[in-house]
PDB file of C-alpha atoms in Angstrom:
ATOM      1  CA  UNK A   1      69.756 -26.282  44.274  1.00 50.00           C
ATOM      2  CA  UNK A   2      66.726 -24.707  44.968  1.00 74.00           C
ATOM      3  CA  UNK A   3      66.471 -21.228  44.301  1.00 83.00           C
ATOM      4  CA  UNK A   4      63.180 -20.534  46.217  1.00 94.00           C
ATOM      5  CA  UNK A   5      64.428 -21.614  49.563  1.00 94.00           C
ATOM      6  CA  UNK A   6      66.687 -19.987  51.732  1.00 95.00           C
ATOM      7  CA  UNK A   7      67.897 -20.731  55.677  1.00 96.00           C
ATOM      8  CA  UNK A   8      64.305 -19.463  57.249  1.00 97.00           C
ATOM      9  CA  UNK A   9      62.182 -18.530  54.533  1.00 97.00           C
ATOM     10  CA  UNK A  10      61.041 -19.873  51.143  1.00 96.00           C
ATOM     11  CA  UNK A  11      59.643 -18.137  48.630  1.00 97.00           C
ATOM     12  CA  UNK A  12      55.937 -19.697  47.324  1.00 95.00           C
ATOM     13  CA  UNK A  13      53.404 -18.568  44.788  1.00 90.00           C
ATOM     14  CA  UNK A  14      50.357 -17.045  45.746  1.00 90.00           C
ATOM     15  CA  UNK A  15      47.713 -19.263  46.587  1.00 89.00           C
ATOM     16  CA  UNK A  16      43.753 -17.912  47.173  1.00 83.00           C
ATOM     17  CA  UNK A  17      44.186 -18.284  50.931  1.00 90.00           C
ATOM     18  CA  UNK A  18      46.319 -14.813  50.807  1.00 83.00           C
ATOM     19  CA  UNK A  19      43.531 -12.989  49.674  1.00 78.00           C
ATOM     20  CA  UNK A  20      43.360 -11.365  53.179  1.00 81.00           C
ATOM     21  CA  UNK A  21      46.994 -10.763  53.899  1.00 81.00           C
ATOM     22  CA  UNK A  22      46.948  -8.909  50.422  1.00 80.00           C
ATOM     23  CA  UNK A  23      43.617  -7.149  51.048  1.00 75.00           C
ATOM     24  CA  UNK A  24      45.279  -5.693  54.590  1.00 74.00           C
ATOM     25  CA  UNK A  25      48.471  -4.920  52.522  1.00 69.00           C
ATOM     26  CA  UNK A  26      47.116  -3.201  49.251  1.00 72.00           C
ATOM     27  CA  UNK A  27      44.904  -1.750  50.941  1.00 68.00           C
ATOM     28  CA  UNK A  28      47.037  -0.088  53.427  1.00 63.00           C
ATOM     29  CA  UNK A  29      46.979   3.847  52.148  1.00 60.00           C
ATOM     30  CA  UNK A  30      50.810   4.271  54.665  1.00 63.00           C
ATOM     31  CA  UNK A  31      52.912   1.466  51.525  1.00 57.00           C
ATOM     32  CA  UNK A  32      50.912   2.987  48.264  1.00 51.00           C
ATOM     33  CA  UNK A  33      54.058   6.418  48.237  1.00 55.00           C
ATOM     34  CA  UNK A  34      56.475   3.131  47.593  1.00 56.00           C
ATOM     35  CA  UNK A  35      54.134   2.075  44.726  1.00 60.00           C
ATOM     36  CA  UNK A  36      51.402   3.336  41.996  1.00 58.00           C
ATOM     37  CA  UNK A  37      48.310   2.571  44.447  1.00 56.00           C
ATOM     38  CA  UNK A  38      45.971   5.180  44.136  1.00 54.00           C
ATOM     39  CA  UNK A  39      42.525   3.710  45.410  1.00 59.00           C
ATOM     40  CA  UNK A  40      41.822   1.046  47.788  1.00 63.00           C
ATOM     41  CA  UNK A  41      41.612  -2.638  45.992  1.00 64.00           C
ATOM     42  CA  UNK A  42      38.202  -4.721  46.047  1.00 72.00           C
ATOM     43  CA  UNK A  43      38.888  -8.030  47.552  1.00 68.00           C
ATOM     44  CA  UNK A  44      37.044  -9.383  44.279  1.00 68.00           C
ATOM     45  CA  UNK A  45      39.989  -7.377  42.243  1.00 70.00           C
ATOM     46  CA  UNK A  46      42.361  -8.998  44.356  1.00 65.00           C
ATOM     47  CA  UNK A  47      40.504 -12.421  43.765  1.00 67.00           C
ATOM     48  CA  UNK A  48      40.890 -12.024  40.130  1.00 74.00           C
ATOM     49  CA  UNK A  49      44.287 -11.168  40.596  1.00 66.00           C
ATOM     50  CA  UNK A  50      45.505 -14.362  42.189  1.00 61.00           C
ATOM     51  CA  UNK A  51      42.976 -16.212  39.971  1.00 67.00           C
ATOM     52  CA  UNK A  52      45.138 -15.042  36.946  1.00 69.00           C
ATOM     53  CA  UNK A  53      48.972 -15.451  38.579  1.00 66.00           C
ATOM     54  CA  UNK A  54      49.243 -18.497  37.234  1.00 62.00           C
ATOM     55  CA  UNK A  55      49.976 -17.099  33.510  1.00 61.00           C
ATOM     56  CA  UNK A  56      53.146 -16.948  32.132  1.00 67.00           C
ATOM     57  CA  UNK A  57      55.399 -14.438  33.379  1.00 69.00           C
ATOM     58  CA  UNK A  58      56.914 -13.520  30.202  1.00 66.00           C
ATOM     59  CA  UNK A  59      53.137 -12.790  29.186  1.00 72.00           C
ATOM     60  CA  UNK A  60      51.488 -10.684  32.179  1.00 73.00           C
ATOM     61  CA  UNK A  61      55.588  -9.676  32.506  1.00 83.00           C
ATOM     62  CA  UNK A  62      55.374  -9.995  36.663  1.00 88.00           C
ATOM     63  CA  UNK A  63      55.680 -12.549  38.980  1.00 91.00           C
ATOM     64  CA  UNK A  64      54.615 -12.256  42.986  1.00 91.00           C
ATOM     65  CA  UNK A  65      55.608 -14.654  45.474  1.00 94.00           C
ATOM     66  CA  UNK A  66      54.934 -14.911  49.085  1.00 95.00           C
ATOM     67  CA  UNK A  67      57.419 -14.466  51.840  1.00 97.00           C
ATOM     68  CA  UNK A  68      56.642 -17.372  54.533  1.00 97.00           C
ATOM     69  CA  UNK A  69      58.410 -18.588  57.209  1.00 97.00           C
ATOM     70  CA  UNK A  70      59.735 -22.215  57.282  1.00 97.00           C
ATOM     71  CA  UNK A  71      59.290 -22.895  61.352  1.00 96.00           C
ATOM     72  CA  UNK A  72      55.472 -21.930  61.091  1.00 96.00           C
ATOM     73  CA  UNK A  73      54.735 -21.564  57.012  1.00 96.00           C
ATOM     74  CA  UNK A  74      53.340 -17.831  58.020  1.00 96.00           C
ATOM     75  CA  UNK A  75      53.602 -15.668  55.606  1.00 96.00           C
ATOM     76  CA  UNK A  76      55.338 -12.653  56.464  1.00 97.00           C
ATOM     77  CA  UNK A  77      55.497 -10.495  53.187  1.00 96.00           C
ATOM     78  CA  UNK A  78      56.166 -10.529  49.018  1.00 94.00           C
ATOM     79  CA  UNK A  79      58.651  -9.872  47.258  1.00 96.00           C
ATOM     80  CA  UNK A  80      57.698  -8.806  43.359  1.00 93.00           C
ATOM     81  CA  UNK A  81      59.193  -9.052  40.037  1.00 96.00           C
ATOM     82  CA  UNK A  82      57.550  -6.671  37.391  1.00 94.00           C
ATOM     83  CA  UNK A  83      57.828  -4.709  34.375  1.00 95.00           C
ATOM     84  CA  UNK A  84      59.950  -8.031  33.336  1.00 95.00           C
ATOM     85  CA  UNK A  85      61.519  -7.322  29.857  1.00 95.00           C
ATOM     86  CA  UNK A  86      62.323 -10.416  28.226  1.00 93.00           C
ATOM     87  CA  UNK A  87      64.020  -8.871  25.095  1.00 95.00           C
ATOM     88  CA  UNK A  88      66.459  -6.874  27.535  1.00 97.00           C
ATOM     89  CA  UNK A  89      66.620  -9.209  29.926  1.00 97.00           C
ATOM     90  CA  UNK A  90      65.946  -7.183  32.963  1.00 97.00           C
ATOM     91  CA  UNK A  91      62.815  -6.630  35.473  1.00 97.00           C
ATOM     92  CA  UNK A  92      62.320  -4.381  38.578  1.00 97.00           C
ATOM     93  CA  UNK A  93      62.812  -5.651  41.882  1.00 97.00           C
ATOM     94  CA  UNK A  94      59.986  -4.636  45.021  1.00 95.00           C
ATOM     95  CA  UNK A  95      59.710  -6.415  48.659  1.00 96.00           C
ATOM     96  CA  UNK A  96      57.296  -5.895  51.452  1.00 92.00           C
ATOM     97  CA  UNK A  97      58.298  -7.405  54.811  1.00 94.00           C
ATOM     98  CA  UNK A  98      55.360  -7.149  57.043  1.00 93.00           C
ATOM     99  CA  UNK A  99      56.073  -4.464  60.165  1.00 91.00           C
ATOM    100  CA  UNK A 100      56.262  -6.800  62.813  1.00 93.00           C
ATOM    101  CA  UNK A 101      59.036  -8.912  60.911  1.00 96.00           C
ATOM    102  CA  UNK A 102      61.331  -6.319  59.906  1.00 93.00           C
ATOM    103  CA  UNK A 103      65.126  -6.215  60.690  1.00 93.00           C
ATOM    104  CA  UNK A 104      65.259  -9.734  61.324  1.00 96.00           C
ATOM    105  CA  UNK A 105      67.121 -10.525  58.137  1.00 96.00           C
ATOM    106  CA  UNK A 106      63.955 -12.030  56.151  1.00 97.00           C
ATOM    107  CA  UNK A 107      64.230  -9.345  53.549  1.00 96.00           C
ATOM    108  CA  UNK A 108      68.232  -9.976  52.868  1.00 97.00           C
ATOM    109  CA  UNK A 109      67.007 -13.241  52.364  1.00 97.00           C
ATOM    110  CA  UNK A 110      63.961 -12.910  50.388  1.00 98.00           C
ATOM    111  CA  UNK A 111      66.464 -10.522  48.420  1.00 98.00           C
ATOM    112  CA  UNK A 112      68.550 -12.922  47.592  1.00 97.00           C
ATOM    113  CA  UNK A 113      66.569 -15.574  46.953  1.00 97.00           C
ATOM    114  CA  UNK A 114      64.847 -13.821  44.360  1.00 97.00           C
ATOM    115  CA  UNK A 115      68.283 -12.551  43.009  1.00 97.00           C
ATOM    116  CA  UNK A 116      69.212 -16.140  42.756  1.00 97.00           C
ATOM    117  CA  UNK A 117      65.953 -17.145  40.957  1.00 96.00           C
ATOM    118  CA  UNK A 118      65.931 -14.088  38.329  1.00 97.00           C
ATOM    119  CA  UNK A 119      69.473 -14.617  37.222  1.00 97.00           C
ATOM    120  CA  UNK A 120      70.094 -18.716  37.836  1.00 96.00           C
ATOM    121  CA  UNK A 121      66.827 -19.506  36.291  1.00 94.00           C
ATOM    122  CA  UNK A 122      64.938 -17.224  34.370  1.00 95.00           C
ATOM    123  CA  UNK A 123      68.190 -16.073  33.101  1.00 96.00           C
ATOM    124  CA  UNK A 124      67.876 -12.608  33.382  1.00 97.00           C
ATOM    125  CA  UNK A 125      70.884  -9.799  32.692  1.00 98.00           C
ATOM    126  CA  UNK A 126      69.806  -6.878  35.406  1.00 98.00           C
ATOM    127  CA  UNK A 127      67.566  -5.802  38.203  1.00 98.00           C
ATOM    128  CA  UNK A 128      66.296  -2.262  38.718  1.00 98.00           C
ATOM    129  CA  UNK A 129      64.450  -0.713  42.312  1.00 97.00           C
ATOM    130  CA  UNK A 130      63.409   2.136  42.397  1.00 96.00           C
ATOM    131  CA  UNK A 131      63.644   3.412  46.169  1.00 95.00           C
ATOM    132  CA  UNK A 132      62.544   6.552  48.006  1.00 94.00           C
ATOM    133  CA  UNK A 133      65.858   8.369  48.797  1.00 96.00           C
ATOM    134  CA  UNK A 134      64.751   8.851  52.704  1.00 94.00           C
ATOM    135  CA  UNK A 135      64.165   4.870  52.527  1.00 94.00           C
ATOM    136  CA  UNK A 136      67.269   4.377  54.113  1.00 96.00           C
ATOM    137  CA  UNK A 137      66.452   0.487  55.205  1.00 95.00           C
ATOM    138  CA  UNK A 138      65.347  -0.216  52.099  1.00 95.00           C
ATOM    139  CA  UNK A 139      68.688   1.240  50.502  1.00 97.00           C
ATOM    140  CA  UNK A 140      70.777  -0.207  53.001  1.00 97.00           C
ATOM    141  CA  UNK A 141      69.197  -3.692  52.080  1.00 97.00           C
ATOM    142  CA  UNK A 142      69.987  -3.542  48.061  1.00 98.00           C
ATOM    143  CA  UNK A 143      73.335  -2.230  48.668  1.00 98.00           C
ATOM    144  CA  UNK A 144      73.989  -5.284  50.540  1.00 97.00           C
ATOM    145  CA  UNK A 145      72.748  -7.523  48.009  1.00 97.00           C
ATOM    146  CA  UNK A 146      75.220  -6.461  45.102  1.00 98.00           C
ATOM    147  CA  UNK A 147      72.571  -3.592  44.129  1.00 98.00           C
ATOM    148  CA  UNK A 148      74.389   0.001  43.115  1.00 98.00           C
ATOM    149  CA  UNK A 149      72.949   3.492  42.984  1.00 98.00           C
ATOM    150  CA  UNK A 150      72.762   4.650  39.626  1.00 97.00           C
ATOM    151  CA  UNK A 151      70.396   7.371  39.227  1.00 97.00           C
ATOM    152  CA  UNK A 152      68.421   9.898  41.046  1.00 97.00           C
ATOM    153  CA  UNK A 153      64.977  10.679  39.830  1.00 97.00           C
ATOM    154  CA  UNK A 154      64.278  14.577  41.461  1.00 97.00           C
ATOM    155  CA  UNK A 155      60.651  15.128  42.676  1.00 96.00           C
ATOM    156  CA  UNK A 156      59.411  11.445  41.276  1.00 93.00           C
ATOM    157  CA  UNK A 157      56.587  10.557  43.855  1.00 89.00           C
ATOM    158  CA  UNK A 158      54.207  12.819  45.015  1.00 88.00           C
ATOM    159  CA  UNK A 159      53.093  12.738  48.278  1.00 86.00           C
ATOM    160  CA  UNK A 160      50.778  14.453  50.375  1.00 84.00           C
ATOM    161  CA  UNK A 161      54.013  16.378  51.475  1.00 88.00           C
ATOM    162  CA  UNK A 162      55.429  17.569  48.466  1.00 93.00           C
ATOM    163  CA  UNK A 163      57.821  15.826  45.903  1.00 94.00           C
ATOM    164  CA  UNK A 164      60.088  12.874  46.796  1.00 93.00           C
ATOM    165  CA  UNK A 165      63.311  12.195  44.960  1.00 96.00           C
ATOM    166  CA  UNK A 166      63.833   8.025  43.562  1.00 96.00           C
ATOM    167  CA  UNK A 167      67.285   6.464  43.653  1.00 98.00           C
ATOM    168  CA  UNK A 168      67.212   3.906  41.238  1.00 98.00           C
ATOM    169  CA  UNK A 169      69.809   0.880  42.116  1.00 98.00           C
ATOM    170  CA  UNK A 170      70.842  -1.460  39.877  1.00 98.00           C
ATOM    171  CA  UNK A 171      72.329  -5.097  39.368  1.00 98.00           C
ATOM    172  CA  UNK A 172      73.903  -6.538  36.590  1.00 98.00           C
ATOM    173  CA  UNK A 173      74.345 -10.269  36.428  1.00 96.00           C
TER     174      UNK A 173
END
C-alpha cells in the first residue's frame, strides 16, 4: 500500500525546483487570512526552508508535501502537517489547491491521502483544521473526509475587515 499515492495525484516532498511555485504562493498577500503570514517571504528564506525539510518531523514537528499530478507530474498545490505533537499524538491539518485546479476532486484526494499517511504510518491519534467559518469549500471538504466541527473560535483572525470566527474540525483515528 502506498499511502502517498492516490487515483490522480501523489503526494511528494519538496524538492528545490518548487522554490518558485512556493515564492508565488507565500507570497500571495489574498491565502496569508487562512494562515500566520504577515510579510512577504525572501526567496532565500524559502531556499533555506526547503534546504532544511529534510529533518525529522518529530524534530521541526511539520511536514510539507507537494500536490502533483500523475498524467503530467505538475504540481498543483501542498498539503501541510504542523504543530505535530508526538506525545499526544495529534497534528493540524492545512491544504492549498492552486486556483485553477480547484473543485476537481484533487483536494478530497490530497485529503485523504494525507489522512491515510498520518494515521497508517506515522501512527497518529487525531487531526485538527482550523477553518474560516465563511470557508464553506474548505468545510465542505473536511466534513467529507471523516472531519467534525468541534469548536468555534469567535473573532480569531483579523482581517483587514474586522474579526473572523475559526471552526475547528476534528478527526480521531
Amino acid at each position: 500500500m502506498s499511502y502517498l499515492s492516490g487515483t490522480n495525484i501523489y503526494l511528494r516532498a519538496i524538492e528545490p525546483e518548487d522554490l518558485d511555485i512556493l515564492y508565488q504562493w507565500e507570497n500571495d498577500s489574498s491565502l496569508w487570512v487562512h494562515g500566520c503570514t504577515l510579510a512577504p517571504f525572501s526567496k532565500f528564506t524559502l531556499r533555506e526552508y526547503i534546504q532544511n525539510s529534510c529533518y525529522d518531523i518529530y524534530q521541526t514537528r511539520q511536514l510539507r508535501m507537494m500536490i502533483t499530478l500523475k498524467k503530467t507530474n505538475e504540481t498543483i498545490g501542498m498539503v501541510d502537517l504542523f504543530e505535530i505533537d508526538p506525545h499526544h499524538e495529534r497534528g493540524a491539518v492545512g491544504i492549498l489547491i492552486a486556483p485553477d485546479h480547484q473543485r476537481k476532486g484533487f483536494g478530497n484526494e490530497a485529503l485523504q491521502l494525507m489522512c491515510s499517511y498520518a494515521f497508517g504510518f506515522l501512527h497518529l491519534h487525531q487531526l485538527y483544521a482550523h477553518i474560516l467559518q465563511e470557508n464553506k469549500n474548505s468545510l465542505k471538504l473536511f466534513s467529507q473526509n471523516g472531519f467534525i466541527s468541534c469548536g468555534l473560535l469567535n473573532e480569531w483572525i483579523k482581517t483587514d475587515n474586522g474579526y473572523k470566527n475559526v471552526v475547528v474540525m476534528q478527526r480521531i483515528n
